[in-house]
Short mmCIF file of C-alpha atoms and ligand atoms in Angstrom, two decimals:
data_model
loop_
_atom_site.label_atom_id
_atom_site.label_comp_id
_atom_site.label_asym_id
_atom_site.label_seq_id
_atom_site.Cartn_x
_atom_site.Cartn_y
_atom_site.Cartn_z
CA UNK A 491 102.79 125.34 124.39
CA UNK A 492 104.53 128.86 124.62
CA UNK A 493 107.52 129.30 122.64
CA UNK A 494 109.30 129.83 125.62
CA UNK A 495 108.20 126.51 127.38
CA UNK A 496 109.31 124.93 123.96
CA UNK A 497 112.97 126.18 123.62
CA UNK A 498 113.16 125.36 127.63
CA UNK A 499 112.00 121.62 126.92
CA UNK A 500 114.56 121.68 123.96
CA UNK A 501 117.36 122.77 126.27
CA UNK A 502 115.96 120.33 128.76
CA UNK A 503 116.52 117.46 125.73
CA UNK A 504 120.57 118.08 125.47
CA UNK A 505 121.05 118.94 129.50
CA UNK A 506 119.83 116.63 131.92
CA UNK A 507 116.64 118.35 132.95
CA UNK A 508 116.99 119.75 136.53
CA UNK A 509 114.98 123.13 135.88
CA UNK A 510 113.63 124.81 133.08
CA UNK A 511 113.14 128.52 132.12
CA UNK A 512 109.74 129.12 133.67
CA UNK A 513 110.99 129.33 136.92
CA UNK A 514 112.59 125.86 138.32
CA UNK A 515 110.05 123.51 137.39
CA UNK A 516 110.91 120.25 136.17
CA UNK A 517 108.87 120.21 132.54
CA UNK A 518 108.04 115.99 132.22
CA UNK A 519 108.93 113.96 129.82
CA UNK A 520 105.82 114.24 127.66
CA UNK A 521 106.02 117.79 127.61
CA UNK A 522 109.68 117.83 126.07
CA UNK A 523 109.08 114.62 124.21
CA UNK A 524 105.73 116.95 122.66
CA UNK A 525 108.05 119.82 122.25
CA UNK A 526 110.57 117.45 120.37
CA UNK A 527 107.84 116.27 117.74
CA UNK A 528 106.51 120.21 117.24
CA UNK A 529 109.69 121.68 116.94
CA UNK A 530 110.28 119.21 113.46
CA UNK A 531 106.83 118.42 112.08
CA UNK A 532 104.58 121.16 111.03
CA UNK A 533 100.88 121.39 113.05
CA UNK A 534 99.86 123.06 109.62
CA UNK A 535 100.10 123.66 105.87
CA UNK A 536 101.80 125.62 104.16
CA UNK A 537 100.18 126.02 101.32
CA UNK A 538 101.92 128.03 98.54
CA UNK A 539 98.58 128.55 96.16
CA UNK A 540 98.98 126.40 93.34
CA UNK A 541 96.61 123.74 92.91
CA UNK A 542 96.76 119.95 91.29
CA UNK A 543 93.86 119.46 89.79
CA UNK A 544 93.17 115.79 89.28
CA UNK A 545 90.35 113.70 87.75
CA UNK A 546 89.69 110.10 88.98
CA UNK A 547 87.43 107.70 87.81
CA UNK A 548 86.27 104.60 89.69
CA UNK A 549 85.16 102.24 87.49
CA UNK A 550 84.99 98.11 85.73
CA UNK A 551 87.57 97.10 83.25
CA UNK A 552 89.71 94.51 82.27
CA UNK A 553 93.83 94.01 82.90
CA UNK A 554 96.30 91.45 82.17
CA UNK A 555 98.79 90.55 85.01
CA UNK A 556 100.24 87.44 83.25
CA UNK A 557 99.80 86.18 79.79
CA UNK A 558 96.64 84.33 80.82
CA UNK A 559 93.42 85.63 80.32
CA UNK A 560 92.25 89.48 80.81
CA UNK A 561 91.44 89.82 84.50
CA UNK A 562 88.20 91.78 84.96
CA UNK A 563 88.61 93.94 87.76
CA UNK A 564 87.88 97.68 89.21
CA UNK A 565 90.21 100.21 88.92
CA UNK A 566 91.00 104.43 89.28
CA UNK A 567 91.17 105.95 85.85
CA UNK A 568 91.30 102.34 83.82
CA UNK A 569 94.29 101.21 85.51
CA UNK A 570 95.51 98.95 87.95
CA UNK A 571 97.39 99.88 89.90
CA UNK A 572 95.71 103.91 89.59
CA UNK A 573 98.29 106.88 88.65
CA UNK A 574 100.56 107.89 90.64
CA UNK A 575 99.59 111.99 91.65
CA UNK A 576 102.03 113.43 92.13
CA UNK A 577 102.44 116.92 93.34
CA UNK A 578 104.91 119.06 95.42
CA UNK A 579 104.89 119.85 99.24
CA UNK A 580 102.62 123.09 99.19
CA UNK A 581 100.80 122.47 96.76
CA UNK A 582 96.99 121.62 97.28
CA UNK A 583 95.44 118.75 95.64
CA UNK A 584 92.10 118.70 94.69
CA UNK A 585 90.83 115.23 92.99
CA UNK A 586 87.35 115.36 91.00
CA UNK A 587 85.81 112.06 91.97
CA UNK A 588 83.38 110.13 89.94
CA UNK A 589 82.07 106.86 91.06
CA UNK A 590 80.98 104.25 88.27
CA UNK A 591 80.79 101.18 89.72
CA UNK A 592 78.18 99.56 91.15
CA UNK A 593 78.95 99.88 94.20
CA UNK A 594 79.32 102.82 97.14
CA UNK A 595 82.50 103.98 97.86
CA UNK A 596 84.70 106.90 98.89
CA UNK A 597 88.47 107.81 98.91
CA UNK A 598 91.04 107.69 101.70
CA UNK A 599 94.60 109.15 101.67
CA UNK A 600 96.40 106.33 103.42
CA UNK A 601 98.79 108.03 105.97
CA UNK A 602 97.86 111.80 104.45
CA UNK A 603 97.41 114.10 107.27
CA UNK A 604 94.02 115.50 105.54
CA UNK A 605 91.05 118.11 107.22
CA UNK A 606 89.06 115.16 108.59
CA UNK A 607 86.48 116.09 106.16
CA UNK A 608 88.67 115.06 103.62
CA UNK A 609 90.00 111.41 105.29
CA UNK A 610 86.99 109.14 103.00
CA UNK A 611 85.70 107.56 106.23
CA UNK A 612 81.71 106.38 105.17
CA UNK A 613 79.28 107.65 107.92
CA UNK A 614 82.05 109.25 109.59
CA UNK A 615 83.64 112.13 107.41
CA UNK A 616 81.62 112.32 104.16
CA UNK A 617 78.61 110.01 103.23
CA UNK A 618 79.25 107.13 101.05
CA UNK A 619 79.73 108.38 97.18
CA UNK A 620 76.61 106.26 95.85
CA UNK A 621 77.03 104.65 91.80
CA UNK A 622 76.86 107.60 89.63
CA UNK A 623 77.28 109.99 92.20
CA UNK A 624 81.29 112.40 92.97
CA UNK A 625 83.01 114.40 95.19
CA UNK A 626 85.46 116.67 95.57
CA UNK A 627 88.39 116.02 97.68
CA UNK A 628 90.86 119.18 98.20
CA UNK A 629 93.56 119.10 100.44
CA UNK A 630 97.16 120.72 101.04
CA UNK A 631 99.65 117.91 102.09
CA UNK A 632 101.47 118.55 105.18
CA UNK A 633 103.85 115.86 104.82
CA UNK A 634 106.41 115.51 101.73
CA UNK A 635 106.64 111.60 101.19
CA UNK A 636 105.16 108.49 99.58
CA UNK A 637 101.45 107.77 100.52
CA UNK A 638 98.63 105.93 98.69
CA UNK A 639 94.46 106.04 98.27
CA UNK A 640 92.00 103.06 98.35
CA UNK A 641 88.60 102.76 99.18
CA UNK A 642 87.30 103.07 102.71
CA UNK A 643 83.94 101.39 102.16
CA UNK A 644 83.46 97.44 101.77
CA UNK A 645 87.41 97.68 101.59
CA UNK A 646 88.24 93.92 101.36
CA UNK A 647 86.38 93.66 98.38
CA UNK A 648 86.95 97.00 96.77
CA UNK A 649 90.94 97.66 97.30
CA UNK A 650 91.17 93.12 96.10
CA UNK A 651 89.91 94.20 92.66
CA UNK A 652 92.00 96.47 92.31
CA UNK A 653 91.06 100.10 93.22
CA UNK A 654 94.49 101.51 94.67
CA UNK A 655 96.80 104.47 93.42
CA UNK A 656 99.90 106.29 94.90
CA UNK A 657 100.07 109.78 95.69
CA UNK A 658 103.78 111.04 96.04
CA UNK A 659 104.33 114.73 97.90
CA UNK A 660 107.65 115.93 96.87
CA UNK A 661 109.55 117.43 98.70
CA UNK A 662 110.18 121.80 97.84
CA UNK A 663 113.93 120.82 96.67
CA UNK A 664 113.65 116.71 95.83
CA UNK A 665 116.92 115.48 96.01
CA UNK A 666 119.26 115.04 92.39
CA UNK A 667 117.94 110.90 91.90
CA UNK A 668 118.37 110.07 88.11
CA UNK A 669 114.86 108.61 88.24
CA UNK A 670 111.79 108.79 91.11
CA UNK A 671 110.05 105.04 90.41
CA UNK A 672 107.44 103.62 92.37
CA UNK A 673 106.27 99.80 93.00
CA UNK A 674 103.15 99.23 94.09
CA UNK A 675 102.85 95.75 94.98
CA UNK A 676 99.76 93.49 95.55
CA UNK A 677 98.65 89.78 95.31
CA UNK A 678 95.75 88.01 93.72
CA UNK A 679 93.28 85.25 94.18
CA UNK A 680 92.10 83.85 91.17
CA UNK A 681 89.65 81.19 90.45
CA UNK A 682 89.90 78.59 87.90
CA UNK A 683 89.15 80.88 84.90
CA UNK A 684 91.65 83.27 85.72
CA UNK A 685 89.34 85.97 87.66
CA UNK A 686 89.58 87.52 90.34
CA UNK A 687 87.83 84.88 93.11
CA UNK A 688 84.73 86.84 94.05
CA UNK A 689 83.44 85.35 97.35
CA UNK A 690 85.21 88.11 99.90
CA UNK A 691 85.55 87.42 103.70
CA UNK A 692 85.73 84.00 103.50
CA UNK A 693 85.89 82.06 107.08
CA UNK A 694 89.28 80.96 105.89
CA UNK A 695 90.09 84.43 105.83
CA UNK A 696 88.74 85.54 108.16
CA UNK A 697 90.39 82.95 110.73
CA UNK A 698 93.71 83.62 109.04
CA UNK A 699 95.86 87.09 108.43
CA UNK A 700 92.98 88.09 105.75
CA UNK A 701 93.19 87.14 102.31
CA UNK A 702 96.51 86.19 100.24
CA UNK A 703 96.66 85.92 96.99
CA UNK A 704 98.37 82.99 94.77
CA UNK A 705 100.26 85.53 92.58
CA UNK A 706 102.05 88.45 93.30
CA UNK A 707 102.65 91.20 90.94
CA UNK A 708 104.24 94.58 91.20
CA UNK A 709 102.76 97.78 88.83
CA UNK A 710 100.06 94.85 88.17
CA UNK A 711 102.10 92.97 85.87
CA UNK A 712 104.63 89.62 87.26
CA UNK A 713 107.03 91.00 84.51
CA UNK A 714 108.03 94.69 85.78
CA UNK A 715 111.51 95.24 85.65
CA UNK A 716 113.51 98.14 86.26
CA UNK A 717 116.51 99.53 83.92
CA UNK A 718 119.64 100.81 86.24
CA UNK A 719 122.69 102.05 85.10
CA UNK A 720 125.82 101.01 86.87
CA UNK A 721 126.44 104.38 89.37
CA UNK A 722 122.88 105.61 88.86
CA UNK A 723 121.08 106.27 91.87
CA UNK A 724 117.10 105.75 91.53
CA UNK A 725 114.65 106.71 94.27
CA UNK A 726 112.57 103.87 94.47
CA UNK A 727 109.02 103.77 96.69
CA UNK A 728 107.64 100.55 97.29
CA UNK A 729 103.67 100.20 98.78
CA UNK A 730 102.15 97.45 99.72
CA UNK A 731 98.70 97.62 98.92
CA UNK A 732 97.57 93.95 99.43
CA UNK A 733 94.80 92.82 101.71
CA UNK A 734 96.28 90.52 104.32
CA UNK A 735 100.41 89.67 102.46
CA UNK A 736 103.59 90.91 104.08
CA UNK A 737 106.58 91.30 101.86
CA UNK A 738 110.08 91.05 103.16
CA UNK A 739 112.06 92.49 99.84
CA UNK A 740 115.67 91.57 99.34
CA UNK A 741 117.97 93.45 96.92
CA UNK A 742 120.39 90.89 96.77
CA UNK A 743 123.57 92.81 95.24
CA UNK A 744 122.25 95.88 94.90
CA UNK A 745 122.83 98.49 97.28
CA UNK A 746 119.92 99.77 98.56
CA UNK A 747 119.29 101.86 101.34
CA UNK A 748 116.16 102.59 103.94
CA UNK A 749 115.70 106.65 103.53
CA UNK A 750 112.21 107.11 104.56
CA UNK A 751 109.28 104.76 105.78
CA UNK A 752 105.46 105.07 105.70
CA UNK A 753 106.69 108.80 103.88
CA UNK A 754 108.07 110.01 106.42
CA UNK A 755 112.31 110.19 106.33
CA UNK A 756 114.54 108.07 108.89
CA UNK A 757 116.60 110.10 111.16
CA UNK A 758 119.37 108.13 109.31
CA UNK A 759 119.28 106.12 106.47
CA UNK A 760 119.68 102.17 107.05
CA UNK A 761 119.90 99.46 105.66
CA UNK A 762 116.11 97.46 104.73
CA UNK A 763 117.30 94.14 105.49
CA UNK A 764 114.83 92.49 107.43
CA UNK A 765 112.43 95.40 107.33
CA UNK A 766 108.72 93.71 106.89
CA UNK A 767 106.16 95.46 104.55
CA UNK A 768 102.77 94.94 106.26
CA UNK A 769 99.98 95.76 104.00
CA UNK A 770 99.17 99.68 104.25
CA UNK A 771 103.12 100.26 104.20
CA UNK A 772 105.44 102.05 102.35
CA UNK A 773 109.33 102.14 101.64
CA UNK A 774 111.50 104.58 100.18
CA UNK A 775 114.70 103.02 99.23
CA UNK A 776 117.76 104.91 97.88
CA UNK A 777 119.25 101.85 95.13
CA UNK A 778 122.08 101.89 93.01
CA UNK A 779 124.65 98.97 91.05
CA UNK A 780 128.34 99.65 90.97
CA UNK A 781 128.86 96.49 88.96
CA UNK A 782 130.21 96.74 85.18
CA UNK A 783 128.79 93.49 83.13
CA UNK A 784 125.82 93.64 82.15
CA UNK A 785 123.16 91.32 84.20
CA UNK A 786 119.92 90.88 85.69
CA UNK A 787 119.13 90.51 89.57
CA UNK A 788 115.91 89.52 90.31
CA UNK A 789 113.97 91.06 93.80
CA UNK A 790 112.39 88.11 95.77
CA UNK A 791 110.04 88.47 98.82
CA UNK A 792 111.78 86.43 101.50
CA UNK A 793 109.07 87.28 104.57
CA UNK A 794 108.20 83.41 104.27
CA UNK A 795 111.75 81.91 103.85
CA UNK A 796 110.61 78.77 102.32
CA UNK A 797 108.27 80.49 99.58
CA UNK A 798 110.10 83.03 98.34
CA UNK A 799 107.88 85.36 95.61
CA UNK A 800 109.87 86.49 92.74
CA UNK A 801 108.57 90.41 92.44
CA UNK A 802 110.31 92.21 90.13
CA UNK A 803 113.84 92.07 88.45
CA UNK A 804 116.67 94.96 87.87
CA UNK A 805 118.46 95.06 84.85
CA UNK A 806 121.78 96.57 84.64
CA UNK A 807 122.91 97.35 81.29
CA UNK A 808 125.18 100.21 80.99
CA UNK A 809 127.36 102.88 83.18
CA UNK A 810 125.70 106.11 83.69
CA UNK A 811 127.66 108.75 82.08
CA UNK A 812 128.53 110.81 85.56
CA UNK A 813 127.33 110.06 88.70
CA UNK A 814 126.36 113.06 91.28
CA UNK A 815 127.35 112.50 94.67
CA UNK A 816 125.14 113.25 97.46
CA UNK A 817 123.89 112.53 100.73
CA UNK A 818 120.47 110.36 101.05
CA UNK A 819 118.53 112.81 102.71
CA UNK A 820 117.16 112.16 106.07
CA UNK A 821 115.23 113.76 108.89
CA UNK A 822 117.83 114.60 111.60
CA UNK A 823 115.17 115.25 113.93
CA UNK A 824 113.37 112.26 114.79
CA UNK A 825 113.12 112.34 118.22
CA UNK A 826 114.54 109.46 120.13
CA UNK A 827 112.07 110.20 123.11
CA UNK A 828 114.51 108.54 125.48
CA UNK A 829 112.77 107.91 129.05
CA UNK A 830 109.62 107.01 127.27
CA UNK A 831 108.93 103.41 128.91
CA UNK A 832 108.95 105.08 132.17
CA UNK A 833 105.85 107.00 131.49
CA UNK A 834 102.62 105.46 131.73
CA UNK A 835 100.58 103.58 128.90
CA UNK A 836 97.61 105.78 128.30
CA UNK A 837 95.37 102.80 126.88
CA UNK A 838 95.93 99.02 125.82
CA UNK A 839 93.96 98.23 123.09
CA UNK A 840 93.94 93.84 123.33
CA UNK A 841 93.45 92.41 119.73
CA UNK A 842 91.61 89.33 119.75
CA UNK A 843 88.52 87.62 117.68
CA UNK A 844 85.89 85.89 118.80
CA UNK A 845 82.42 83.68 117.25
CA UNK A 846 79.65 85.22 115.76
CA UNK A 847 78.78 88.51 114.18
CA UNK A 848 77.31 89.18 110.37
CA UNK A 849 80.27 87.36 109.01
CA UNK A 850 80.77 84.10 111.51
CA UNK A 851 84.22 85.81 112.92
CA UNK A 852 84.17 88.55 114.55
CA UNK A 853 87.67 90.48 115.06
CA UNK A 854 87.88 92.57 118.20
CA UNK A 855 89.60 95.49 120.18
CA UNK A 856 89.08 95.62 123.79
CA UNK A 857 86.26 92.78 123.29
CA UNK A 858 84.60 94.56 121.29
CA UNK A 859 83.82 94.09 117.50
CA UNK A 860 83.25 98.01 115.38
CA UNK A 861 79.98 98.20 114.48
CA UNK A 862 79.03 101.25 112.88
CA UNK A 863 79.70 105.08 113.43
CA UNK A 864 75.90 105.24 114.84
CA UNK A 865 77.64 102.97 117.67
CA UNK A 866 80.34 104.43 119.36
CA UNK A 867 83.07 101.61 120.30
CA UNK A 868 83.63 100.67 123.80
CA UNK A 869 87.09 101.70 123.16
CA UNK A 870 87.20 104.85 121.29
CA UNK A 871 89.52 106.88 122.78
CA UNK A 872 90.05 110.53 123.17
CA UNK A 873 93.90 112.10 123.29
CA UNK A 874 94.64 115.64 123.16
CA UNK A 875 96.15 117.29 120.74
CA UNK A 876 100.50 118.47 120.77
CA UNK A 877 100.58 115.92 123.48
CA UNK A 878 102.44 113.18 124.08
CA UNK A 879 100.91 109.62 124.37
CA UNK A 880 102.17 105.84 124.94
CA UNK A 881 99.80 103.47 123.22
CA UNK A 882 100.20 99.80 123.32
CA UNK A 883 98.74 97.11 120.98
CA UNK A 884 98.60 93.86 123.01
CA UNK A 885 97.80 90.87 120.33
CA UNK A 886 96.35 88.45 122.33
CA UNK A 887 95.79 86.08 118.76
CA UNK A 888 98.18 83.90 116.69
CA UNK A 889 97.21 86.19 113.57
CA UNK A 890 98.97 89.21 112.34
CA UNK A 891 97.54 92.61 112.73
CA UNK A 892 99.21 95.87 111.10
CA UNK A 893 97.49 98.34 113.24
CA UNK A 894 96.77 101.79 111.18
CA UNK A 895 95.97 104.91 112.49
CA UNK A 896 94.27 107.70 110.28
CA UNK A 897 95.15 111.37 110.47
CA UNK A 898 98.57 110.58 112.81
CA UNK A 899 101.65 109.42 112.55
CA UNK A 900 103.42 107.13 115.69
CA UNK A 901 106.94 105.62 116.43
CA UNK A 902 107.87 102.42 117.98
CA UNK A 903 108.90 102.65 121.59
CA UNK A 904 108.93 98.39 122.07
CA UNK A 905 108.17 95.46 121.22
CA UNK A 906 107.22 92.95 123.99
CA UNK A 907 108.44 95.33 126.31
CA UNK A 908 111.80 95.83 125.15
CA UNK A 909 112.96 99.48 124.15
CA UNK A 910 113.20 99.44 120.18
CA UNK A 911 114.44 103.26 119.03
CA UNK A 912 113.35 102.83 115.28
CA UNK A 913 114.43 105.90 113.50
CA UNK A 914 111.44 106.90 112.17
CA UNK A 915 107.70 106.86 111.93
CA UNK A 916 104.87 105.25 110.57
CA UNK A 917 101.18 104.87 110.43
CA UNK A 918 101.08 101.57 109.91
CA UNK A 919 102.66 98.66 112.54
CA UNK A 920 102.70 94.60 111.98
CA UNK A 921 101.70 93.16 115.37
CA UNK A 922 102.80 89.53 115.45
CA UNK A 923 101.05 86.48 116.86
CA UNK A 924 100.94 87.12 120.90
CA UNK A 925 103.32 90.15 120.52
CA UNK A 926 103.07 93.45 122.70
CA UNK A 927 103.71 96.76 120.84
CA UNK A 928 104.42 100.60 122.29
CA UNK A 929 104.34 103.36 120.31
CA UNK A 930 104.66 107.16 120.87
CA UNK A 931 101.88 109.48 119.28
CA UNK A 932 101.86 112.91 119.72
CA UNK A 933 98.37 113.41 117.11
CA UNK A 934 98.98 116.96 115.67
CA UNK A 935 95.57 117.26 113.70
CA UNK A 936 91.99 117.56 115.42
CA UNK A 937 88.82 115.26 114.45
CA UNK A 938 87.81 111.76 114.44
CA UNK A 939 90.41 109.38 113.30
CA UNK A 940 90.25 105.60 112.52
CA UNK A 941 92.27 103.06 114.53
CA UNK A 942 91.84 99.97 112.51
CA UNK A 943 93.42 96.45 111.53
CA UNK A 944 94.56 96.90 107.44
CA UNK A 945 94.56 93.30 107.19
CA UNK A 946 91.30 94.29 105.41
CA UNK A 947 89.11 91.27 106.05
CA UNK A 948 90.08 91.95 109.99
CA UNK A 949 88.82 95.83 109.73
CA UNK A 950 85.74 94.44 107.44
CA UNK A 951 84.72 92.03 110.31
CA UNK A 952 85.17 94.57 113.59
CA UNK A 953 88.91 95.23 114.09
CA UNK A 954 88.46 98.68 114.37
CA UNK A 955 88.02 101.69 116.50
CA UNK A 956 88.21 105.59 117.03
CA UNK A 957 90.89 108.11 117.88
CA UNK A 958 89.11 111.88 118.80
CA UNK A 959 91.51 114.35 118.64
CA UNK A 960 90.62 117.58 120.12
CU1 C2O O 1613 94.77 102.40 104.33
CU2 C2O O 1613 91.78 103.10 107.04
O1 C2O O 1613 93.29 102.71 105.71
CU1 CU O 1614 94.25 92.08 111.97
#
């Protein structure tokens, strides 16, 4: 789009749009809702020439996550959950990979706008990383925000023992928090001896919302607790990296408030209540105490109201000495793409399952189970890039499907056809049992994405499909 079609459709966003500046014509919706999206999210990097160098190792060893016995399972680096990279916006990362377990695997950077090259996909973007074998992943985030990096082959198996680790893109001027902390949160299924149950894609998973785990731990410990001083304000970023669980957190009496979601800011900040985590997710949360004794408020997981899961605890123990006052940032220009649900749905993808397949259950798009890059699926789909597209997700099952697309990031136009103007994006949406989702994409990066289910046993057994950006 010309600059001058662009500052036309940006006129045409304020004014009721009778005419625009190339001579009368009415520019459509799309257009301005494209020009809307361009005008506040880069198409490219800006790289600034330093670069991150980091080394990761994939590899076997052991953790504890209670006081039971040492959990053997597979980690980044000898940790679970991985370290945190952390760089700033502009700055290229490159990671040194080294695979050492015994299985294949690559790396993908969940909700990372990456050179596809770069986006881990087996088959698709690199070949698998056999045992023994690296790679070098380089890449200059476009986005400043929380994101995260698992596996992309076998993932059910692979992200469950624990191979997971955050990457946080700051942004050029990070706003004055007294801390930046993240919480990566994830549940386990252990056997009788305390390991990690090692039969994966289990029918009962399979037929359910993947697999969930009997105890839930954040930083891989049930213990983590967090210090805050009365006044202090602490950037907190919360991912949920497990394979099927949803978390509903609840701050009780501390304030806490929504600033950004799947990285990206809100156009406001709001408050999380009732905000679900689907697995894949992320949450940036601005939290503070204004109380004076000292005491201890514990964060519980309220998405199933009658099991609550304790997750981590706060303890407030002092006053911070002075408190800077400032606004939580925020992305004023999110567009609200008003007008949207009279434009047409570009494609339905219906989410389904059905018998058979390698694995007994086979979970569908369109029909149609993913088998393979050599295969292309009935479904892939092709959408140009800088445009504007509706997509819908109809869920035709009782199961719940957080639908994740690679290399783009979408906003909520609906849900079961009524308007829903969430301020903000994601990559990541929970589709509920029989429930109808529209989103707005306007995909600013060329290649072959992933579409897939991140309930991992879902995506594992066929729930998956392919975005071509040209
Ligand atoms: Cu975190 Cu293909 O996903
Ligand atoms: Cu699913």
């Amino acid at each position: 789009m010309t600059r001058a079609v662009r500052v036309a459709a940006l006129a045409c966003a304020v004014a009721s749009c009778r005419s625009s500046a190339g001579g009368g014509e009415v520019v459509p919706p799309p257009e301005r809702f494209a020009a809307e999206l361009a005008e506040a999210y880069p198409a490219d990097a800006r790289a600034n020439g330093v670069v991150r160098t980091f080394d990761l190792v994939a590899g076997e060893t052991t953790t504890s996550l209670t006081d039971g016995p040492r959990v053997r399972v597979w980690a980044y680096n000898g940790q679970v959950p991985g370290p945190v990279l952390r760089v700033k916006l502009g700055e290229t990362v490159r990671v040194r990979f080294e695979n050492r377990l015994p299985q294949a695997t690559t790396i993908h950077w969940h909700g990372v706008r990456v050179p596809n090259a770069m986006d881990g996909v087996p088959h698709a973007t690199q070949p698998p990383v056999e045992p023994g074998g690296s790679f070098v992943y380089e890449f200059t985030p476009k986005d400043a925000g929380t994101f995260w990096f698992h596996p992309h082959v076998r993932s059910s198996e692979q992200v469950e023992r624990g191979l997971y680790g955050v990457l946080v893109v700051e942004d050029t001027e990070p706003p004055p928090y007294a801390r930046d902390v993240v919480w990566v949160i994830d549940d386990w299924l252990l056997d009788e001896r305390g390991q990690v149950y090692d039969k994966f894609n289990t029918p009962h998973d399979l037929a359910h919302d993947g697999r969930w785990g009997s105890l839930v731990t954040v930083n891989g410990s049930t213990k983590e607790s967090l210090a805050l001083r009365s006044g202090e304000r602490v950037r907190l970023r919360i991912v949920n990296t497990s394979n099927g669980r949803v978390y509903k957190p609840d701050f009780a009496r501390v304030h806490a408030t929504l600033i950004a979601f799947d990285g990206m800011y809100l156009r406001e900040p709001i408050a999380p209540t009732g905000i679900e985590l689907a697995p894949g997710n992320r949450m940036d949360l601005d939290i503070a105490v204004d109380t004076i004794a000292s005491e201890r408020i514990a964060v519980y997981d309220r998405f199933a109201p009658s099991r609550p899961n304790r997750l981590a605890e706060i303890v407030v123990d002092d006053i911070a000495p002075s408190t800077p006052a400032f606004a939580s940032p925020a992305r004023a220009r999110v567009p609200r793409w008003s007008g949207a649900l009279a434009e047409p749905v570009t494609h339905d993808f219906r989410l389904n399952a059905r018998s058979g397949g390698p694995l007994g259950i086979a979970w569908t798009i369109d029909d149609a189970a993913f088998e393979g890059h050599e295969h292309a699926h009935p479904s892939a789909l092709k959408l140009a890039r800088g445009k504007w597209h509706r997509v819908r997700f109809t869920n035709e099952s009782y199961r719940l499907h957080p639908m994740h697309t690679h290399g783009m990031f979408f906003r909520v136009l609906a849900r079961d056809g009524v308007a829903a103007d969430e301020p903000f994006f994601r990559d990541t949406v929970l589709v509920h049992a029989k429930e109808t989702v529209d989103i707005g994409v306007v995909p600013l990066d060329p290649g072959k994405w992933m579409l897939h289910c991140h309930v991992l046993e879902h995506a594992e057994s066929g729930m998956m499909t392919t975005i071509e950006v040209d």
